[in-house]
mmCIF file of C-alpha atoms and ligand atoms in Angstrom:
data_model
loop_
_atom_site.group_PDB
_atom_site.id
_atom_site.type_symbol
_atom_site.label_atom_id
_atom_site.label_comp_id
_atom_site.label_asym_id
_atom_site.label_seq_id
_atom_site.Cartn_x
_atom_site.Cartn_y
_atom_site.Cartn_z
ATOM 1 C CA MET X 211 0.000 0.000 0.000
ATOM 2 C CA ALA X 212 2.729 2.437 1.017
ATOM 3 C CA GLU X 213 4.560 1.647 -2.162
ATOM 4 C CA PHE X 214 1.416 2.220 -4.189
ATOM 5 C CA VAL X 215 0.905 5.635 -2.573
ATOM 6 C CA TYR X 216 4.567 6.471 -3.066
ATOM 7 C CA ARG X 217 4.425 5.519 -6.717
ATOM 8 C CA SER X 218 1.224 7.458 -7.242
ATOM 9 C CA VAL X 219 2.771 10.574 -5.724
ATOM 10 C CA ILE X 220 5.857 10.236 -7.906
ATOM 11 C CA LEU X 221 3.675 9.727 -10.952
ATOM 12 C CA PHE X 222 1.529 12.726 -10.069
ATOM 13 C CA VAL X 223 4.569 14.951 -9.600
ATOM 14 C CA LEU X 224 6.112 13.736 -12.829
ATOM 15 C CA VAL X 225 2.974 14.302 -14.829
ATOM 16 C CA PHE X 226 2.545 17.720 -13.253
ATOM 17 C CA LEU X 227 6.126 18.682 -14.095
ATOM 18 C CA ILE X 228 5.784 17.450 -17.640
ATOM 19 C CA LEU X 229 2.564 19.334 -18.242
ATOM 20 C CA GLN X 230 4.046 22.480 -16.724
ATOM 21 C CA SER X 231 7.245 22.332 -18.643
ATOM 22 C CA SER X 232 6.054 21.300 -22.076
ATOM 23 C CA GLY X 233 6.783 23.993 -24.517
ATOM 24 C CA SER X 234 8.619 26.310 -22.167
ATOM 25 C CA HIS X 235 11.745 24.946 -20.469
ATOM 26 C CA GLY X 236 14.181 23.434 -22.941
ATOM 27 C CA GLN X 237 11.873 20.926 -24.486
ATOM 28 C CA MET X 238 9.928 22.409 -27.357
ATOM 29 C CA LEU X 239 7.043 19.945 -27.351
ATOM 30 C CA PRO X 240 5.662 17.258 -25.054
ATOM 31 C CA ALA X 241 6.185 14.088 -27.105
ATOM 32 C CA ILE X 242 7.027 12.475 -30.441
ATOM 33 C CA PHE X 243 5.086 9.476 -31.752
ATOM 34 C CA VAL X 244 6.810 7.660 -34.604
ATOM 35 C CA PHE X 245 5.217 5.478 -37.276
ATOM 36 C CA GLY X 246 7.202 3.867 -40.041
ATOM 37 C CA ASP X 247 9.877 1.540 -41.308
ATOM 38 C CA SER X 248 13.592 0.836 -40.846
ATOM 39 C CA PHE X 249 14.539 4.481 -41.425
ATOM 40 C CA VAL X 250 13.038 5.207 -38.009
ATOM 41 C CA ASP X 251 13.075 1.844 -36.183
ATOM 42 C CA VAL X 252 14.824 2.329 -32.831
ATOM 43 C CA GLY X 253 14.702 -1.330 -31.838
ATOM 44 C CA ASN X 254 11.164 -2.708 -32.156
ATOM 45 C CA ASN X 255 12.316 -5.528 -34.410
ATOM 46 C CA ASN X 256 14.668 -6.771 -31.681
ATOM 47 C CA TYR X 257 11.482 -8.039 -30.041
ATOM 48 C CA LEU X 258 10.206 -9.918 -33.110
ATOM 49 C CA PRO X 259 11.755 -13.382 -32.935
ATOM 50 C CA LEU X 260 11.074 -14.277 -36.571
ATOM 51 C CA SER X 261 12.085 -10.993 -38.161
ATOM 52 C CA LEU X 262 15.047 -11.003 -40.516
ATOM 53 C CA ALA X 263 15.001 -7.196 -40.710
ATOM 54 C CA LYS X 264 17.259 -6.688 -37.738
ATOM 55 C CA ALA X 265 20.217 -4.489 -36.938
ATOM 56 C CA ASN X 266 21.009 -5.491 -33.363
ATOM 57 C CA PHE X 267 24.485 -6.712 -34.201
ATOM 58 C CA PRO X 268 27.749 -5.087 -35.319
ATOM 59 C CA HIS X 269 28.780 -3.116 -37.259
ATOM 60 C CA ASN X 270 25.509 -1.254 -36.698
ATOM 61 C CA GLY X 271 25.848 1.216 -33.849
ATOM 62 C CA ILE X 272 29.617 1.565 -34.267
ATOM 63 C CA ASP X 273 29.281 5.354 -33.806
ATOM 64 C CA PHE X 274 26.284 5.303 -31.429
ATOM 65 C CA PRO X 275 27.059 6.898 -28.028
ATOM 66 C CA SER X 276 27.164 3.408 -26.443
ATOM 67 C CA ARG X 277 29.202 2.035 -29.424
ATOM 68 C CA LYS X 278 26.686 -0.825 -29.422
ATOM 69 C CA ALA X 279 24.118 -2.047 -31.909
ATOM 70 C CA THR X 280 20.619 -1.124 -30.722
ATOM 71 C CA GLY X 281 18.435 -2.226 -33.610
ATOM 72 C CA ARG X 282 18.902 1.054 -35.465
ATOM 73 C CA PHE X 283 19.827 0.579 -39.130
ATOM 74 C CA SER X 284 22.678 3.073 -38.882
ATOM 75 C CA ASN X 285 26.278 3.492 -37.841
ATOM 76 C CA GLY X 286 24.978 5.855 -35.150
ATOM 77 C CA LYS X 287 21.827 7.848 -34.597
ATOM 78 C CA ASN X 288 18.897 7.852 -36.996
ATOM 79 C CA ILE X 289 16.558 10.704 -37.943
ATOM 80 C CA VAL X 290 14.273 10.068 -34.938
ATOM 81 C CA ASP X 291 17.169 10.459 -32.498
ATOM 82 C CA LEU X 292 18.372 13.598 -34.247
ATOM 83 C CA LEU X 293 14.912 15.143 -34.268
ATOM 84 C CA ALA X 294 14.463 14.332 -30.567
ATOM 85 C CA GLU X 295 17.844 15.944 -29.913
ATOM 86 C CA LYS X 296 16.728 19.133 -31.684
ATOM 87 C CA VAL X 297 13.599 19.483 -29.571
ATOM 88 C CA GLY X 298 15.192 18.501 -26.258
ATOM 89 C CA LEU X 299 13.355 15.200 -25.774
ATOM 90 C CA PRO X 300 14.754 11.743 -25.098
ATOM 91 C CA SER X 301 14.608 9.534 -28.174
ATOM 92 C CA PRO X 302 11.189 7.825 -28.200
ATOM 93 C CA PRO X 303 11.669 4.231 -26.975
ATOM 94 C CA PRO X 304 10.531 1.216 -29.004
ATOM 95 C CA TYR X 305 6.903 0.416 -28.176
ATOM 96 C CA LEU X 306 7.691 -3.279 -27.768
ATOM 97 C CA SER X 307 10.311 -2.505 -25.105
ATOM 98 C CA ILE X 308 7.799 -0.915 -22.732
ATOM 99 C CA ASP X 309 5.969 -2.666 -19.948
ATOM 100 C CA SER X 310 2.692 -0.804 -20.252
ATOM 101 C CA ASP X 311 1.591 -1.366 -16.634
ATOM 102 C CA SER X 312 4.408 0.437 -14.930
ATOM 103 C CA SER X 313 4.702 3.284 -17.118
ATOM 104 C CA THR X 314 5.156 6.966 -17.446
ATOM 105 C CA SER X 315 7.227 6.056 -20.471
ATOM 106 C CA TYR X 316 4.596 7.006 -23.009
ATOM 107 C CA LEU X 317 4.562 10.606 -21.846
ATOM 108 C CA TRP X 318 7.504 11.704 -23.991
ATOM 109 C CA GLY X 319 6.343 9.614 -26.923
ATOM 110 C CA VAL X 320 7.065 6.209 -28.319
ATOM 111 C CA SER X 321 8.170 4.656 -31.587
ATOM 112 C CA PHE X 322 6.024 2.047 -33.315
ATOM 113 C CA ALA X 323 8.334 1.909 -36.345
ATOM 114 C CA SER X 324 9.586 -1.436 -37.565
ATOM 115 C CA GLY X 325 12.128 -2.472 -40.188
ATOM 116 C CA GLY X 326 10.373 -3.969 -43.218
ATOM 117 C CA ALA X 327 7.070 -2.249 -42.416
ATOM 118 C CA ALA X 328 4.911 -1.144 -45.300
ATOM 119 C CA ILE X 329 1.584 0.540 -45.947
ATOM 120 C CA PHE X 330 0.162 -2.520 -47.706
ATOM 121 C CA ASN X 331 -0.232 -5.685 -45.686
ATOM 122 C CA THR X 332 1.187 -7.835 -48.439
ATOM 123 C CA THR X 333 4.280 -5.938 -49.457
ATOM 124 C CA SER X 334 6.309 -6.065 -46.314
ATOM 125 C CA ASN X 335 9.646 -7.392 -47.483
ATOM 126 C CA PRO X 336 9.023 -10.994 -48.556
ATOM 127 C CA LEU X 337 12.399 -11.950 -47.087
ATOM 128 C CA ASN X 338 11.217 -10.472 -43.864
ATOM 129 C CA THR X 339 8.872 -12.880 -42.210
ATOM 130 C CA GLN X 340 7.937 -10.453 -39.505
ATOM 131 C CA SER X 341 7.532 -6.720 -39.038
ATOM 132 C CA ILE X 342 4.885 -4.416 -37.573
ATOM 133 C CA PRO X 343 2.794 -3.273 -40.549
ATOM 134 C CA LEU X 344 1.290 0.213 -40.491
ATOM 135 C CA TRP X 345 -2.200 -0.934 -39.475
ATOM 136 C CA GLN X 346 -0.710 -2.723 -36.449
ATOM 137 C CA GLN X 347 1.347 0.345 -35.492
ATOM 138 C CA VAL X 348 -1.875 2.352 -35.453
ATOM 139 C CA GLU X 349 -3.605 -0.300 -33.291
ATOM 140 C CA TYR X 350 -0.731 -0.051 -30.827
ATOM 141 C CA TYR X 351 -1.099 3.726 -30.761
ATOM 142 C CA LEU X 352 -4.765 3.345 -29.798
ATOM 143 C CA LYS X 353 -3.632 1.398 -26.723
ATOM 144 C CA VAL X 354 -1.175 4.157 -25.849
ATOM 145 C CA HIS X 355 -3.944 6.712 -26.325
ATOM 146 C CA ASP X 356 -6.150 4.794 -23.863
ATOM 147 C CA HIS X 357 -3.291 4.588 -21.408
ATOM 148 C CA LEU X 358 -2.546 8.328 -21.573
ATOM 149 C CA THR X 359 -6.237 9.167 -21.263
ATOM 150 C CA LYS X 360 -6.447 7.127 -18.056
ATOM 151 C CA GLN X 361 -3.181 8.561 -16.763
ATOM 152 C CA LEU X 362 -3.717 12.259 -17.504
ATOM 153 C CA GLY X 363 -7.482 12.490 -17.776
ATOM 154 C CA SER X 364 -9.197 13.101 -21.058
ATOM 155 C CA ALA X 365 -8.748 16.878 -21.273
ATOM 156 C CA HIS X 366 -5.069 16.874 -20.340
ATOM 157 C CA ALA X 367 -4.320 13.936 -22.622
ATOM 158 C CA GLN X 368 -5.993 15.750 -25.498
ATOM 159 C CA LYS X 369 -3.957 18.889 -24.827
ATOM 160 C CA HIS X 370 -0.744 16.882 -24.488
ATOM 161 C CA LEU X 371 -1.319 15.022 -27.773
ATOM 162 C CA SER X 372 -2.407 18.119 -29.666
ATOM 163 C CA LYS X 373 1.032 19.667 -29.061
ATOM 164 C CA SER X 374 2.931 16.456 -29.794
ATOM 165 C CA LEU X 375 4.539 15.592 -33.096
ATOM 166 C CA PHE X 376 3.390 12.595 -35.150
ATOM 167 C CA PHE X 377 6.334 11.575 -37.291
ATOM 168 C CA ILE X 378 5.421 9.493 -40.364
ATOM 169 C CA VAL X 379 8.140 7.746 -42.420
ATOM 170 C CA ILE X 380 6.706 4.940 -44.544
ATOM 171 C CA GLY X 381 6.288 3.824 -48.171
ATOM 172 C CA SER X 382 9.819 2.771 -49.224
ATOM 173 C CA ASN X 383 9.051 -0.911 -48.717
ATOM 174 C CA ASP X 384 5.905 -0.666 -50.835
ATOM 175 C CA ILE X 385 7.925 0.971 -53.639
ATOM 176 C CA LEU X 386 10.733 -1.589 -53.290
ATOM 177 C CA ALA X 387 8.143 -4.386 -53.488
ATOM 178 C CA TYR X 388 6.769 -2.856 -56.693
ATOM 179 C CA SER X 389 10.325 -2.701 -58.072
ATOM 180 C CA ARG X 390 10.587 -6.468 -57.406
ATOM 181 C CA SER X 391 7.581 -6.852 -59.754
ATOM 182 C CA ILE X 392 5.161 -7.430 -56.902
ATOM 183 C CA ASN X 393 1.760 -5.970 -57.888
ATOM 184 C CA GLN X 394 3.088 -4.634 -61.193
ATOM 185 C CA ASN X 395 -0.180 -5.767 -62.782
ATOM 186 C CA ILE X 396 -1.509 -2.572 -61.163
ATOM 187 C CA PRO X 397 -0.443 0.584 -63.083
ATOM 188 C CA PRO X 398 2.022 2.650 -60.999
ATOM 189 C CA LYS X 399 -0.251 5.669 -60.659
ATOM 190 C CA LYS X 400 -3.014 3.488 -59.294
ATOM 191 C CA TYR X 401 -0.593 1.699 -56.966
ATOM 192 C CA VAL X 402 0.731 4.905 -55.387
ATOM 193 C CA ASN X 403 -2.795 6.280 -55.053
ATOM 194 C CA GLN X 404 -3.816 3.133 -53.198
ATOM 195 C CA MET X 405 -0.841 3.673 -50.900
ATOM 196 C CA THR X 406 -1.826 7.230 -50.033
ATOM 197 C CA THR X 407 -5.510 6.324 -49.683
ATOM 198 C CA LEU X 408 -4.629 3.694 -47.097
ATOM 199 C CA LEU X 409 -2.214 6.028 -45.330
ATOM 200 C CA LYS X 410 -4.800 8.804 -45.254
ATOM 201 C CA ALA X 411 -7.308 6.521 -43.529
ATOM 202 C CA LYS X 412 -4.689 5.706 -40.879
ATOM 203 C CA LEU X 413 -3.790 9.371 -40.319
ATOM 204 C CA LYS X 414 -7.483 10.104 -39.844
ATOM 205 C CA ILE X 415 -7.631 7.478 -37.100
ATOM 206 C CA LEU X 416 -4.662 9.154 -35.402
ATOM 207 C CA HIS X 417 -6.439 12.495 -35.697
ATOM 208 C CA THR X 418 -9.608 11.063 -34.141
ATOM 209 C CA HIS X 419 -7.360 10.015 -31.268
ATOM 210 C CA GLY X 420 -5.710 13.320 -30.551
ATOM 211 C CA ALA X 421 -3.044 13.805 -33.242
ATOM 212 C CA ARG X 422 -2.910 17.334 -34.639
ATOM 213 C CA LYS X 423 0.664 17.933 -35.852
ATOM 214 C CA PHE X 424 2.090 15.634 -38.498
ATOM 215 C CA MET X 425 5.596 15.533 -39.889
ATOM 216 C CA VAL X 426 5.079 13.685 -43.176
ATOM 217 C CA VAL X 427 8.360 12.586 -44.726
ATOM 218 C CA GLY X 428 8.530 12.123 -48.500
ATOM 219 C CA LEU X 429 10.635 9.271 -49.858
ATOM 220 C CA PRO X 430 14.284 9.705 -50.856
ATOM 221 C CA PRO X 431 15.313 8.637 -54.381
ATOM 222 C CA VAL X 432 14.754 4.945 -53.608
ATOM 223 C CA GLY X 433 16.236 3.903 -56.989
ATOM 224 C CA CYS X 434 19.601 5.399 -55.947
ATOM 225 C CA CYS X 435 20.246 3.250 -52.885
ATOM 226 C CA PRO X 436 23.151 0.818 -53.380
ATOM 227 C CA ALA X 437 20.757 -2.182 -53.440
ATOM 228 C CA GLN X 438 19.002 -0.664 -56.466
ATOM 229 C CA ARG X 439 22.125 0.634 -58.226
ATOM 230 C CA ILE X 440 23.573 -2.875 -58.475
ATOM 231 C CA GLN X 441 20.523 -3.805 -60.537
ATOM 232 C CA ASN X 442 21.722 -1.279 -63.152
ATOM 233 C CA GLU X 443 24.700 -2.406 -65.276
ATOM 234 C CA THR X 444 26.234 1.071 -65.255
ATOM 235 C CA ARG X 445 25.595 1.376 -61.476
ATOM 236 C CA GLY X 446 23.426 4.412 -62.115
ATOM 237 C CA CYS X 447 20.153 4.811 -60.230
ATOM 238 C CA ARG X 448 17.226 2.573 -61.218
ATOM 239 C CA GLU X 449 15.195 5.136 -63.124
ATOM 240 C CA ASP X 450 11.908 3.192 -63.064
ATOM 241 C CA THR X 451 11.985 2.985 -59.272
ATOM 242 C CA ASN X 452 12.731 6.687 -59.032
ATOM 243 C CA THR X 453 9.804 7.472 -61.335
ATOM 244 C CA TRP X 454 7.417 5.540 -59.060
ATOM 245 C CA THR X 455 8.952 7.217 -56.037
ATOM 246 C CA VAL X 456 8.317 10.684 -57.477
ATOM 247 C CA MET X 457 4.723 9.663 -58.279
ATOM 248 C CA TYR X 458 4.236 8.489 -54.721
ATOM 249 C CA ASN X 459 5.734 11.668 -53.275
ATOM 250 C CA GLU X 460 3.382 13.807 -55.372
ATOM 251 C CA ALA X 461 0.418 11.733 -54.191
ATOM 252 C CA LEU X 462 1.645 11.968 -50.598
ATOM 253 C CA GLU X 463 1.953 15.734 -50.657
ATOM 254 C CA SER X 464 -1.494 16.140 -52.246
ATOM 255 C CA MET X 465 -2.988 13.776 -49.708
ATOM 256 C CA SER X 466 -1.499 15.830 -46.863
ATOM 257 C CA LYS X 467 -3.073 18.978 -48.324
ATOM 258 C CA GLU X 468 -6.433 17.268 -48.694
ATOM 259 C CA LEU X 469 -6.285 16.024 -45.140
ATOM 260 C CA LYS X 470 -5.669 19.534 -43.880
ATOM 261 C CA SER X 471 -8.614 20.890 -45.814
ATOM 262 C CA GLU X 472 -10.848 18.122 -44.444
ATOM 263 C CA LEU X 473 -9.662 18.335 -40.845
ATOM 264 C CA LYS X 474 -9.375 22.032 -40.099
ATOM 265 C CA ASP X 475 -7.496 21.682 -36.818
ATOM 266 C CA MET X 476 -4.721 19.530 -38.276
ATOM 267 C CA SER X 477 -1.313 20.866 -39.434
ATOM 268 C CA TYR X 478 1.587 19.253 -41.185
ATOM 269 C CA SER X 479 5.086 19.755 -42.482
ATOM 270 C CA TYR X 480 5.886 17.746 -45.595
ATOM 271 C CA SER X 481 9.590 16.998 -46.098
ATOM 272 C CA HIS X 482 10.847 17.126 -49.686
ATOM 273 C CA THR X 483 13.339 14.340 -49.053
ATOM 274 C CA TYR X 484 13.801 13.448 -52.714
ATOM 275 C CA PRO X 485 15.278 16.725 -54.014
ATOM 276 C CA LEU X 486 17.294 17.146 -50.813
ATOM 277 C CA ILE X 487 19.009 13.745 -51.059
ATOM 278 C CA HIS X 488 19.241 13.951 -54.833
ATOM 279 C CA GLY X 489 21.175 17.169 -54.327
ATOM 280 C CA PHE X 490 23.676 15.298 -52.119
ATOM 281 C CA ILE X 491 24.088 12.669 -54.856
ATOM 282 C CA GLN X 492 24.562 15.169 -57.656
ATOM 283 C CA ASP X 493 26.983 17.366 -55.786
ATOM 284 C CA PRO X 494 28.623 15.313 -53.040
ATOM 285 C CA ALA X 495 31.537 17.663 -52.394
ATOM 286 C CA SER X 496 29.571 20.787 -51.546
ATOM 287 C CA ASN X 497 27.420 18.695 -49.190
ATOM 288 C CA GLY X 498 30.390 17.229 -47.344
ATOM 289 C CA PHE X 499 30.361 13.758 -48.932
ATOM 290 C CA LYS X 500 32.964 11.828 -50.890
ATOM 291 C CA GLU X 501 31.041 8.605 -51.522
ATOM 292 C CA VAL X 502 27.363 8.603 -52.455
ATOM 293 C CA LYS X 503 27.046 5.293 -54.326
ATOM 294 C CA THR X 504 28.828 2.610 -52.302
ATOM 295 C CA ALA X 505 27.512 1.496 -48.932
ATOM 296 C CA CYS X 506 29.910 1.918 -46.037
ATOM 297 C CA CYS X 507 29.111 -1.500 -44.574
ATOM 298 C CA GLY X 508 28.443 -4.623 -46.639
ATOM 299 C CA LEU X 509 30.090 -6.883 -49.196
ATOM 300 C CA GLY X 510 30.236 -7.268 -52.974
ATOM 301 C CA ASN X 511 29.440 -4.717 -55.681
ATOM 302 C CA LEU X 512 28.963 -1.301 -54.071
ATOM 303 C CA ASN X 513 28.960 -3.232 -50.754
ATOM 304 C CA ALA X 514 25.350 -3.959 -51.624
ATOM 305 C CA GLN X 515 25.299 -7.654 -52.481
ATOM 306 C CA PHE X 516 25.281 -8.505 -48.803
ATOM 307 C CA PRO X 517 23.845 -6.497 -45.922
ATOM 308 C CA CYS X 518 25.824 -5.068 -43.046
ATOM 309 C CA LEU X 519 26.605 -8.197 -41.012
ATOM 310 C CA PRO X 520 29.305 -8.846 -38.432
ATOM 311 C CA THR X 521 31.296 -10.561 -41.215
ATOM 312 C CA SER X 522 30.971 -7.578 -43.615
ATOM 313 C CA THR X 523 33.601 -4.923 -44.087
ATOM 314 C CA HIS X 524 32.963 -1.291 -43.226
ATOM 315 C CA CYS X 525 34.513 1.986 -44.277
ATOM 316 C CA SER X 526 36.829 3.833 -41.928
ATOM 317 C CA ASN X 527 35.287 7.280 -42.392
ATOM 318 C CA ARG X 528 31.539 7.225 -41.861
ATOM 319 C CA THR X 529 31.095 10.972 -42.165
ATOM 320 C CA ASP X 530 31.980 11.090 -45.850
ATOM 321 C CA HIS X 531 29.534 8.342 -46.927
ATOM 322 C CA LEU X 532 25.871 8.949 -47.782
ATOM 323 C CA PHE X 533 24.896 5.301 -47.268
ATOM 324 C CA TRP X 534 25.623 3.228 -44.207
ATOM 325 C CA ASP X 535 24.348 -0.037 -45.710
ATOM 326 C CA LEU X 536 22.597 -1.098 -48.895
ATOM 327 C CA TYR X 537 19.408 0.856 -48.011
ATOM 328 C CA HIS X 538 20.015 3.204 -45.092
ATOM 329 C CA PRO X 539 21.787 6.547 -44.628
ATOM 330 C CA THR X 540 24.730 7.223 -42.324
ATOM 331 C CA GLU X 541 24.243 9.346 -39.222
ATOM 332 C CA ALA X 542 26.036 12.152 -41.072
ATOM 333 C CA ALA X 543 23.482 12.067 -43.892
ATOM 334 C CA SER X 544 20.583 11.813 -41.429
ATOM 335 C CA ARG X 545 21.883 14.867 -39.580
ATOM 336 C CA ARG X 546 22.007 16.905 -42.778
ATOM 337 C CA PHE X 547 18.478 15.803 -43.571
ATOM 338 C CA ILE X 548 17.106 16.826 -40.163
ATOM 339 C CA ASP X 549 18.978 20.152 -40.201
ATOM 340 C CA ASN X 550 17.418 20.971 -43.554
ATOM 341 C CA VAL X 551 13.838 20.094 -42.692
ATOM 342 C CA PHE X 552 13.862 21.434 -39.145
ATOM 343 C CA ASP X 553 14.913 24.991 -39.871
ATOM 344 C CA GLY X 554 15.177 24.488 -43.524
ATOM 345 C CA PRO X 555 14.585 26.604 -46.530
ATOM 346 C CA PRO X 556 11.084 26.490 -48.059
ATOM 347 C CA GLN X 557 12.181 24.287 -50.965
ATOM 348 C CA TYR X 558 12.658 21.356 -48.576
ATOM 349 C CA THR X 559 9.527 21.684 -46.446
ATOM 350 C CA SER X 560 5.993 22.804 -47.104
ATOM 351 C CA PRO X 561 3.853 24.524 -46.138
ATOM 352 C CA VAL X 562 5.990 25.099 -43.007
ATOM 353 C CA ASN X 563 9.244 23.701 -41.654
ATOM 354 C CA VAL X 564 9.298 21.503 -38.566
ATOM 355 C CA ARG X 565 10.232 24.304 -36.172
ATOM 356 C CA GLN X 566 7.274 26.324 -37.422
ATOM 357 C CA LEU X 567 4.964 23.311 -37.152
ATOM 358 C CA ILE X 568 5.956 22.832 -33.520
ATOM 359 C CA ALA X 569 5.425 26.521 -32.749
ATOM 360 C CA LEU X 570 1.915 26.647 -34.253
HETATM 361 C C1 NAG E 175 -4.490 -5.641 -43.121
HETATM 362 O O1 NAG E 175 -4.639 -6.693 -42.190
HETATM 363 C C2 NAG E 175 -5.440 -6.364 -41.065
HETATM 364 C C3 NAG E 175 -5.420 -7.523 -40.085
HETATM 365 O O2 NAG E 175 -5.622 -8.735 -40.733
HETATM 366 C C4 NAG E 175 -6.844 -6.029 -41.519
HETATM 367 O O3 NAG E 175 -7.624 -5.637 -40.409
HETATM 368 C C5 NAG E 175 -6.784 -4.883 -42.529
HETATM 369 O O4 NAG E 175 -8.060 -4.616 -43.030
HETATM 370 C C6 NAG E 175 -5.846 -5.218 -43.658
HETATM 371 N N1 NAG E 175 -5.693 -4.039 -44.480
HETATM 372 C C7 NAG E 175 -5.766 -4.082 -45.785
HETATM 373 C C8 NAG E 175 -5.641 -2.798 -46.495
HETATM 374 O O5 NAG E 175 -5.902 -5.115 -46.406
HETATM 375 C C1 NAG E 176 21.176 3.042 -65.391
HETATM 376 O O1 NAG E 176 21.944 4.189 -65.120
HETATM 377 C C2 NAG E 176 22.116 5.069 -66.221
HETATM 378 C C3 NAG E 176 23.011 6.192 -65.748
HETATM 379 O O2 NAG E 176 24.262 5.686 -65.401
HETATM 380 C C4 NAG E 176 20.780 5.583 -66.691
HETATM 381 O O3 NAG E 176 20.968 6.408 -67.821
HETATM 382 C C5 NAG E 176 19.892 4.403 -67.032
HETATM 383 O O4 NAG E 176 18.592 4.875 -67.363
HETATM 384 C C6 NAG E 176 19.792 3.462 -65.864
HETATM 385 N N1 NAG E 176 19.066 2.268 -66.262
HETATM 386 C C7 NAG E 176 17.959 1.869 -65.674
HETATM 387 C C8 NAG E 176 17.386 0.576 -66.173
HETATM 388 O O5 NAG E 176 17.424 2.466 -64.759
HETATM 389 C C1 NAG E 177 36.221 12.023 -42.900
HETATM 390 O O1 NAG E 177 35.558 12.705 -43.935
HETATM 391 C C2 NAG E 177 35.231 14.050 -43.643
HETATM 392 C C3 NAG E 177 34.355 14.579 -44.769
HETATM 393 O O2 NAG E 177 34.975 14.411 -46.026
HETATM 394 C C4 NAG E 177 36.506 14.857 -43.405
HETATM 395 O O3 NAG E 177 36.175 16.186 -43.077
HETATM 396 C C5 NAG E 177 37.281 14.204 -42.267
HETATM 397 O O4 NAG E 177 38.511 14.880 -42.124
HETATM 398 C C6 NAG E 177 37.508 12.741 -42.536
HETATM 399 N N1 NAG E 177 38.099 12.136 -41.358
HETATM 400 C C7 NAG E 177 39.166 11.355 -41.417
HETATM 401 C C8 NAG E 177 39.640 10.802 -40.130
HETATM 402 O O5 NAG E 177 39.748 11.103 -42.468
#
């Protein structure tokens, strides 16, 4: 009993402090909730016994503060960590790592993202027997929403969530599946529209459950990742994949606009990832890179015939490479991305940058 009272007092004080401080002292917003794929997985897949999309072994994490692999597909931090750093929050923990009974842990946000996750149920990486698909990530969020509502009370929870950031990074695995000829009986335009229609329905569910500020991240030039370049004899980008990626990005930006016009109290910042990363590829030197084609960690052509495994080789200088492994950026590239969309010039974010979105 005493312990229960003690814990309740601690919880009350914590919640009080968090509600008082959000937005004023250091931290710019109360919480970040992350939905997406391996670009933003912070370790959920470590908890999926059958998943092959894992990064909880070396050389991943070689430049992480702990120097250990955490499940992030990176040499160091990923874009979630770097965004959290910018706003003064701890990096949102993996949802599957949290014991929901004991927890104040949802208060600063949580990541539902999972390597291999896709918008479509069927196009999660076929090699990947297990990941948390988008629909499941949204179901998990509904549980967190319930938990916060019980913990803070309905009005406070609503206020807390309305100032929080909902970070959405998904779609690459659906495009990669299409590039492996999965669903190519569907014309590309129709395929990308189905993607955004499904995503829109999910964002509406989040909105019904408190979400008001969305950071919607467009896809990078997927056809330029090392895994796609080795499918081109000249090692150029796979142009068909890039064409579908651009189509998807256009559909994604339009969908975000539509959503805002339908839900008046919702705001978003759309990141123009494609032109930003394409700029790095076209002019590596002025963006601080030396190598934008070959993965730092892997084996074979462009280090992209095998993933980054403990037996793979890795480059000595991770700050001059765009790609860490056959699909994912280095921490250095992720940092440049976040810097550009957080405070960035209007050509990389619309209608507002992330700092402006947070301040709304
Ligand atoms: C995906 O699978 C879930 C669970 O089986 C189901 O509820 C949902 O309707 C499916 N979504 C689509 C788009 O097929
Ligand atoms: C392969 O790369 C070259 C540039 O090096 C490009 O012109 C060509 O269209 C690419 N081929 C395919 C199939 O994407
Ligand atoms: C690594 O690359 C960066 C960017 O090109 C360069 O500034 C730095 O000096 C390099 N570090 C080492 C140890 O070579």
